[in-house]
Amino acid sequence: SQKIEQNSEALNIQEGKTATLTCNYTNYSPAYLQWYRQDPGRGPVFLLLIRENEKEKRKERLKVTFDTTLKQSLFHITASQPADSATYLCAPSRGFSGTYKYIFGTGTRLKVLA
Amino acid sequence: EAQVTQNPRYLITVTGKKLTVTCSQNMNHEYMSWYRQDPGLGLRQIYYSMNVEVTDKGDVPEGYKVSRKEKRNFPLILESPSPNQTSLYFCASTRGSGSSYEQYFGPGTRLTVT
């Protein structure tokens, strides 16, 4: 069955450093991959989408890479700030040409220390 | 303001007492979805709907029902709730094909079944 793995250990980094989060998937060939941010007790908020034919996508301090050979996406936050502390979820998908299902990883909790 | 609303936000009920959690979106989105989120298991899709009168099972549909009679509404029905359905529930919507497939999530409904 499809499996999405994110580092379940919390990631603590110092303010100003770059945070790198990993999303690995198996038994799946997503057409694209989304990243969401979730704060405690609140619904996830969409951040970025990257398609299978894109190697890298950027948005302000965020950067996402997508390696379909390694079956992995990396999510980077540069110049991290305490306000970036949250849980980050990845969600690979085939889009609306197939199963129509969304599958989420369990998320990685990021804590940026001032 | 574009949003997804859910009601109630908090609910404590007893085993076997039927309940409905409402979900409404004001963005004219075709696709709507229900998730449950449990510690260590992440977000799991319960049911989704591609459009009015079109619904399908997600990964964990047992014990739940849905209906989509209007485009804006997608209620989740628990006919006979059990304690293992205690969870945090999220409704989400997305525009569909031709979009970035980003999902807009509601604020969540915390359900406790005793």
mmCIF file of C-alpha atoms in Angstrom:
data_model
loop_
_atom_site.group_PDB
_atom_site.id
_atom_site.type_symbol
_atom_site.label_atom_id
_atom_site.label_comp_id
_atom_site.label_asym_id
_atom_site.label_seq_id
_atom_site.Cartn_x
_atom_site.Cartn_y
_atom_site.Cartn_z
ATOM 1 C CA SER A 1 0.000 0.000 0.000
ATOM 2 C CA GLN A 2 1.026 3.616 -0.406
ATOM 3 C CA LYS A 3 3.190 4.966 2.345
ATOM 4 C CA ILE A 4 4.209 8.537 3.079
ATOM 5 C CA GLU A 5 7.017 9.052 5.587
ATOM 6 C CA GLN A 6 8.007 12.229 7.303
ATOM 7 C CA ASN A 7 10.442 12.503 10.146
ATOM 8 C CA SER A 8 8.287 11.963 13.199
ATOM 9 C CA GLU A 9 10.942 13.424 15.462
ATOM 10 C CA ALA A 10 10.581 17.108 16.136
ATOM 11 C CA LEU A 11 13.144 19.313 14.464
ATOM 12 C CA ASN A 12 14.661 22.065 16.613
ATOM 13 C CA ILE A 13 16.772 24.704 14.923
ATOM 14 C CA GLN A 14 18.194 28.054 15.816
ATOM 15 C CA GLU A 15 16.608 31.224 14.463
ATOM 16 C CA GLY A 16 18.192 32.351 11.221
ATOM 17 C CA LYS A 17 19.243 28.857 10.133
ATOM 18 C CA THR A 18 17.746 26.849 7.304
ATOM 19 C CA ALA A 19 15.263 24.135 8.246
ATOM 20 C CA THR A 20 15.069 21.114 5.966
ATOM 21 C CA LEU A 21 12.175 18.681 6.208
ATOM 22 C CA THR A 22 11.939 15.394 4.345
ATOM 23 C CA CYS A 23 9.011 13.577 2.747
ATOM 24 C CA ASN A 24 9.553 10.081 1.356
ATOM 25 C CA TYR A 25 6.918 7.989 -0.368
ATOM 26 C CA THR A 26 6.706 4.371 -1.495
ATOM 27 C CA ASN A 27 4.372 2.367 -3.735
ATOM 28 C CA TYR A 28 3.168 5.579 -5.265
ATOM 29 C CA SER A 29 3.788 7.736 -8.331
ATOM 30 C CA PRO A 30 2.412 11.166 -7.540
ATOM 31 C CA ALA A 31 1.898 13.711 -10.274
ATOM 32 C CA TYR A 32 2.498 16.461 -7.792
ATOM 33 C CA LEU A 33 3.213 17.048 -4.150
ATOM 34 C CA GLN A 34 1.824 19.666 -1.801
ATOM 35 C CA TRP A 35 3.164 21.027 1.467
ATOM 36 C CA TYR A 36 0.932 22.347 4.225
ATOM 37 C CA ARG A 37 1.515 24.087 7.528
ATOM 38 C CA GLN A 38 -0.558 23.176 10.575
ATOM 39 C CA ASP A 39 -0.657 25.027 13.873
ATOM 40 C CA PRO A 40 -1.915 23.227 17.002
ATOM 41 C CA GLY A 41 -5.674 22.672 16.959
ATOM 42 C CA ARG A 42 -6.131 24.349 13.581
ATOM 43 C CA GLY A 43 -6.681 23.174 10.030
ATOM 44 C CA PRO A 44 -3.734 22.789 7.660
ATOM 45 C CA VAL A 45 -2.890 25.727 5.420
ATOM 46 C CA PHE A 46 -1.564 25.231 1.897
ATOM 47 C CA LEU A 47 1.968 26.488 1.260
ATOM 48 C CA LEU A 48 3.377 25.152 -1.997
ATOM 49 C CA LEU A 49 2.742 22.683 -4.780
ATOM 50 C CA ILE A 50 5.405 21.107 -6.982
ATOM 51 C CA ARG A 51 4.681 19.004 -10.065
ATOM 52 C CA GLU A 52 6.526 15.865 -11.113
ATOM 53 C CA ASN A 53 8.205 17.646 -14.030
ATOM 54 C CA GLU A 54 9.558 20.402 -11.749
ATOM 55 C CA LYS A 55 12.779 19.948 -9.847
ATOM 56 C CA GLU A 56 12.410 22.945 -7.581
ATOM 57 C CA LYS A 57 9.842 25.545 -6.544
ATOM 58 C CA ARG A 58 10.326 28.678 -4.486
ATOM 59 C CA LYS A 59 8.066 31.038 -2.638
ATOM 60 C CA GLU A 60 9.641 33.763 -0.533
ATOM 61 C CA ARG A 61 11.718 31.924 2.122
ATOM 62 C CA LEU A 62 10.335 28.533 1.150
ATOM 63 C CA LYS A 63 11.867 26.088 -1.291
ATOM 64 C CA VAL A 64 10.625 22.658 -2.286
ATOM 65 C CA THR A 65 12.406 20.023 -4.327
ATOM 66 C CA PHE A 66 10.909 16.912 -5.863
ATOM 67 C CA ASP A 67 13.019 13.910 -6.875
ATOM 68 C CA THR A 68 10.839 11.246 -8.486
ATOM 69 C CA THR A 69 13.796 8.876 -8.772
ATOM 70 C CA LEU A 70 14.505 8.986 -5.058
ATOM 71 C CA LYS A 71 10.759 9.272 -4.332
ATOM 72 C CA GLN A 72 11.479 12.179 -2.076
ATOM 73 C CA SER A 73 10.598 15.827 -1.541
ATOM 74 C CA LEU A 74 12.607 18.247 0.562
ATOM 75 C CA PHE A 75 11.069 21.356 2.096
ATOM 76 C CA HIS A 76 13.399 24.172 3.103
ATOM 77 C CA ILE A 77 12.718 27.283 5.147
ATOM 78 C CA THR A 78 15.588 29.739 4.938
ATOM 79 C CA ALA A 79 16.302 32.411 7.551
ATOM 80 C CA SER A 80 13.909 30.632 9.888
ATOM 81 C CA GLN A 81 11.956 32.576 12.494
ATOM 82 C CA PRO A 82 10.176 31.522 15.696
ATOM 83 C CA ALA A 83 6.890 32.224 13.846
ATOM 84 C CA ASP A 84 7.758 29.347 11.509
ATOM 85 C CA SER A 85 7.305 26.905 14.394
ATOM 86 C CA ALA A 86 4.510 24.539 13.370
ATOM 87 C CA THR A 87 3.897 21.067 11.988
ATOM 88 C CA TYR A 88 4.522 20.666 8.270
ATOM 89 C CA LEU A 89 2.638 18.068 6.254
ATOM 90 C CA CYS A 90 3.393 16.717 2.820
ATOM 91 C CA ALA A 91 0.669 15.385 0.550
ATOM 92 C CA PRO A 92 1.586 13.615 -2.685
ATOM 93 C CA SER A 93 -1.267 13.124 -5.136
ATOM 94 C CA ARG A 94 -2.219 11.941 -8.581
ATOM 95 C CA GLY A 95 -4.517 14.929 -8.864
ATOM 96 C CA PHE A 96 -7.864 14.622 -10.524
ATOM 97 C CA SER A 97 -6.728 12.123 -13.129
ATOM 98 C CA GLY A 98 -7.091 8.944 -11.189
ATOM 99 C CA THR A 99 -7.880 8.175 -7.652
ATOM 100 C CA TYR A 100 -8.865 11.674 -6.520
ATOM 101 C CA LYS A 101 -7.669 10.734 -3.053
ATOM 102 C CA TYR A 102 -5.384 12.831 -0.942
ATOM 103 C CA ILE A 103 -2.831 11.110 1.269
ATOM 104 C CA PHE A 104 -0.958 13.011 3.934
ATOM 105 C CA GLY A 105 2.215 12.267 5.790
ATOM 106 C CA THR A 106 2.056 12.369 9.586
ATOM 107 C CA GLY A 107 3.971 15.636 9.601
ATOM 108 C CA THR A 108 7.177 16.963 11.098
ATOM 109 C CA ARG A 109 7.014 19.376 14.005
ATOM 110 C CA LEU A 110 9.441 22.250 13.600
ATOM 111 C CA LYS A 111 10.502 24.442 16.472
ATOM 112 C CA VAL A 112 12.599 27.509 15.757
ATOM 113 C CA LEU A 113 14.471 28.678 18.825
ATOM 114 C CA ALA A 114 15.042 32.402 19.374
ATOM 115 C CA GLU B 1 -13.958 36.093 2.879
ATOM 116 C CA ALA B 2 -13.250 32.697 1.324
ATOM 117 C CA GLN B 3 -13.697 30.064 3.963
ATOM 118 C CA VAL B 4 -14.782 26.613 5.022
ATOM 119 C CA THR B 5 -16.959 26.476 8.112
ATOM 120 C CA GLN B 6 -17.700 23.512 10.338
ATOM 121 C CA ASN B 7 -20.193 23.051 13.120
ATOM 122 C CA PRO B 8 -20.061 22.232 15.890
ATOM 123 C CA ARG B 9 -16.469 22.966 16.819
ATOM 124 C CA TYR B 10 -16.610 20.761 19.885
ATOM 125 C CA LEU B 11 -18.926 17.858 20.602
ATOM 126 C CA ILE B 12 -19.134 15.335 23.405
ATOM 127 C CA THR B 13 -21.630 12.557 22.859
ATOM 128 C CA VAL B 14 -22.430 9.013 23.939
ATOM 129 C CA THR B 15 -22.051 5.761 22.082
ATOM 130 C CA GLY B 16 -24.835 5.108 19.601
ATOM 131 C CA LYS B 17 -26.352 8.575 19.480
ATOM 132 C CA LYS B 18 -26.524 9.706 15.855
ATOM 133 C CA LEU B 19 -24.807 12.966 15.046
ATOM 134 C CA THR B 20 -24.091 15.193 12.083
ATOM 135 C CA VAL B 21 -21.169 17.540 11.597
ATOM 136 C CA THR B 22 -21.901 20.216 9.029
ATOM 137 C CA CYS B 23 -19.443 21.650 6.536
ATOM 138 C CA SER B 24 -19.997 24.563 4.203
ATOM 139 C CA GLN B 25 -17.759 26.417 1.751
ATOM 140 C CA ASN B 26 -18.370 29.737 -0.012
ATOM 141 C CA MET B 27 -15.847 29.350 -2.838
ATOM 142 C CA ASN B 28 -17.995 27.377 -5.308
ATOM 143 C CA HIS B 29 -15.525 24.483 -5.116
ATOM 144 C CA GLU B 30 -16.400 21.196 -6.784
ATOM 145 C CA TYR B 31 -14.314 18.936 -4.579
ATOM 146 C CA MET B 32 -14.926 18.501 -0.857
ATOM 147 C CA SER B 33 -13.468 16.076 1.613
ATOM 148 C CA TRP B 34 -13.594 14.899 5.218
ATOM 149 C CA TYR B 35 -10.552 13.895 7.265
ATOM 150 C CA ARG B 36 -9.892 12.682 10.731
ATOM 151 C CA GLN B 37 -6.645 13.401 12.518
ATOM 152 C CA ASP B 38 -5.296 11.217 15.284
ATOM 153 C CA PRO B 39 -1.947 11.398 17.098
ATOM 154 C CA GLY B 40 0.684 9.357 15.316
ATOM 155 C CA LEU B 41 -1.635 8.561 12.403
ATOM 156 C CA GLY B 42 -1.859 11.952 10.760
ATOM 157 C CA LEU B 43 -4.662 13.126 8.516
ATOM 158 C CA ARG B 44 -6.686 10.325 6.987
ATOM 159 C CA GLN B 45 -9.328 10.863 4.361
ATOM 160 C CA ILE B 46 -12.777 9.538 5.257
ATOM 161 C CA TYR B 47 -14.911 10.464 2.240
ATOM 162 C CA TYR B 48 -14.687 12.866 -0.628
ATOM 163 C CA SER B 49 -17.050 14.321 -3.187
ATOM 164 C CA MET B 50 -16.194 15.353 -6.721
ATOM 165 C CA ASN B 51 -19.427 17.285 -7.150
ATOM 166 C CA VAL B 52 -23.113 17.284 -6.237
ATOM 167 C CA GLU B 53 -24.426 13.738 -5.787
ATOM 168 C CA VAL B 54 -20.944 12.270 -6.433
ATOM 169 C CA THR B 55 -19.187 10.837 -3.391
ATOM 170 C CA ASP B 56 -16.603 8.135 -2.806
ATOM 171 C CA LYS B 57 -14.773 6.447 0.023
ATOM 172 C CA GLY B 58 -11.421 7.576 1.285
ATOM 173 C CA ASP B 59 -9.113 5.423 3.354
ATOM 174 C CA VAL B 60 -11.185 5.158 6.545
ATOM 175 C CA PRO B 61 -14.909 5.291 5.628
ATOM 176 C CA GLU B 62 -16.230 2.671 8.070
ATOM 177 C CA GLY B 63 -18.825 4.081 10.458
ATOM 178 C CA TYR B 64 -19.377 7.289 8.482
ATOM 179 C CA LYS B 65 -21.823 8.530 5.881
ATOM 180 C CA VAL B 66 -21.833 11.648 3.746
ATOM 181 C CA SER B 67 -24.143 13.365 1.318
ATOM 182 C CA ARG B 68 -23.693 16.145 -1.224
ATOM 183 C CA LYS B 69 -27.061 17.565 -2.182
ATOM 184 C CA GLU B 70 -25.781 21.102 -2.695
ATOM 185 C CA LYS B 71 -22.421 22.233 -3.965
ATOM 186 C CA ARG B 72 -21.591 24.270 -0.877
ATOM 187 C CA ASN B 73 -22.491 21.697 1.802
ATOM 188 C CA PHE B 74 -20.964 18.344 2.682
ATOM 189 C CA PRO B 75 -22.218 16.990 6.025
ATOM 190 C CA LEU B 76 -20.567 14.083 7.822
ATOM 191 C CA ILE B 77 -22.949 11.679 9.524
ATOM 192 C CA LEU B 78 -22.128 9.212 12.274
ATOM 193 C CA GLU B 79 -25.153 6.935 12.508
ATOM 194 C CA SER B 80 -23.973 5.098 15.619
ATOM 195 C CA PRO B 81 -20.829 6.701 17.026
ATOM 196 C CA SER B 82 -18.351 4.590 18.936
ATOM 197 C CA PRO B 83 -15.415 5.597 21.173
ATOM 198 C CA ASN B 84 -12.908 4.792 18.404
ATOM 199 C CA GLN B 85 -14.398 7.674 16.427
ATOM 200 C CA THR B 86 -13.156 10.136 19.027
ATOM 201 C CA SER B 87 -10.930 12.359 16.939
ATOM 202 C CA LEU B 88 -10.318 15.775 15.410
ATOM 203 C CA TYR B 89 -12.259 16.130 12.163
ATOM 204 C CA PHE B 90 -11.537 18.476 9.296
ATOM 205 C CA CYS B 91 -13.550 19.362 6.253
ATOM 206 C CA ALA B 92 -11.742 20.683 3.186
ATOM 207 C CA SER B 93 -12.568 21.909 -0.304
ATOM 208 C CA THR B 94 -10.666 22.522 -3.520
ATOM 209 C CA ARG B 95 -11.561 23.987 -6.877
ATOM 210 C CA GLY B 96 -10.727 20.936 -8.919
ATOM 211 C CA SER B 97 -9.147 20.377 -12.307
ATOM 212 C CA GLY B 98 -7.113 23.229 -13.702
ATOM 213 C CA SER B 99 -6.251 24.554 -10.282
ATOM 214 C CA SER B 100 -3.319 23.964 -7.997
ATOM 215 C CA TYR B 101 -5.489 21.462 -6.149
ATOM 216 C CA GLU B 102 -4.775 23.280 -2.924
ATOM 217 C CA GLN B 103 -7.188 22.350 -0.220
ATOM 218 C CA TYR B 104 -8.837 24.887 2.044
ATOM 219 C CA PHE B 105 -9.479 23.410 5.466
ATOM 220 C CA GLY B 106 -12.114 24.234 8.008
ATOM 221 C CA PRO B 107 -11.260 25.000 11.636
ATOM 222 C CA GLY B 108 -11.888 21.456 12.828
ATOM 223 C CA THR B 109 -14.431 19.656 15.001
ATOM 224 C CA ARG B 110 -13.190 17.917 18.108
ATOM 225 C CA LEU B 111 -15.439 14.942 18.779
ATOM 226 C CA THR B 112 -15.431 12.857 21.936
ATOM 227 C CA VAL B 113 -17.561 9.717 22.108
ATOM 228 C CA THR B 114 -17.948 8.215 25.579
#
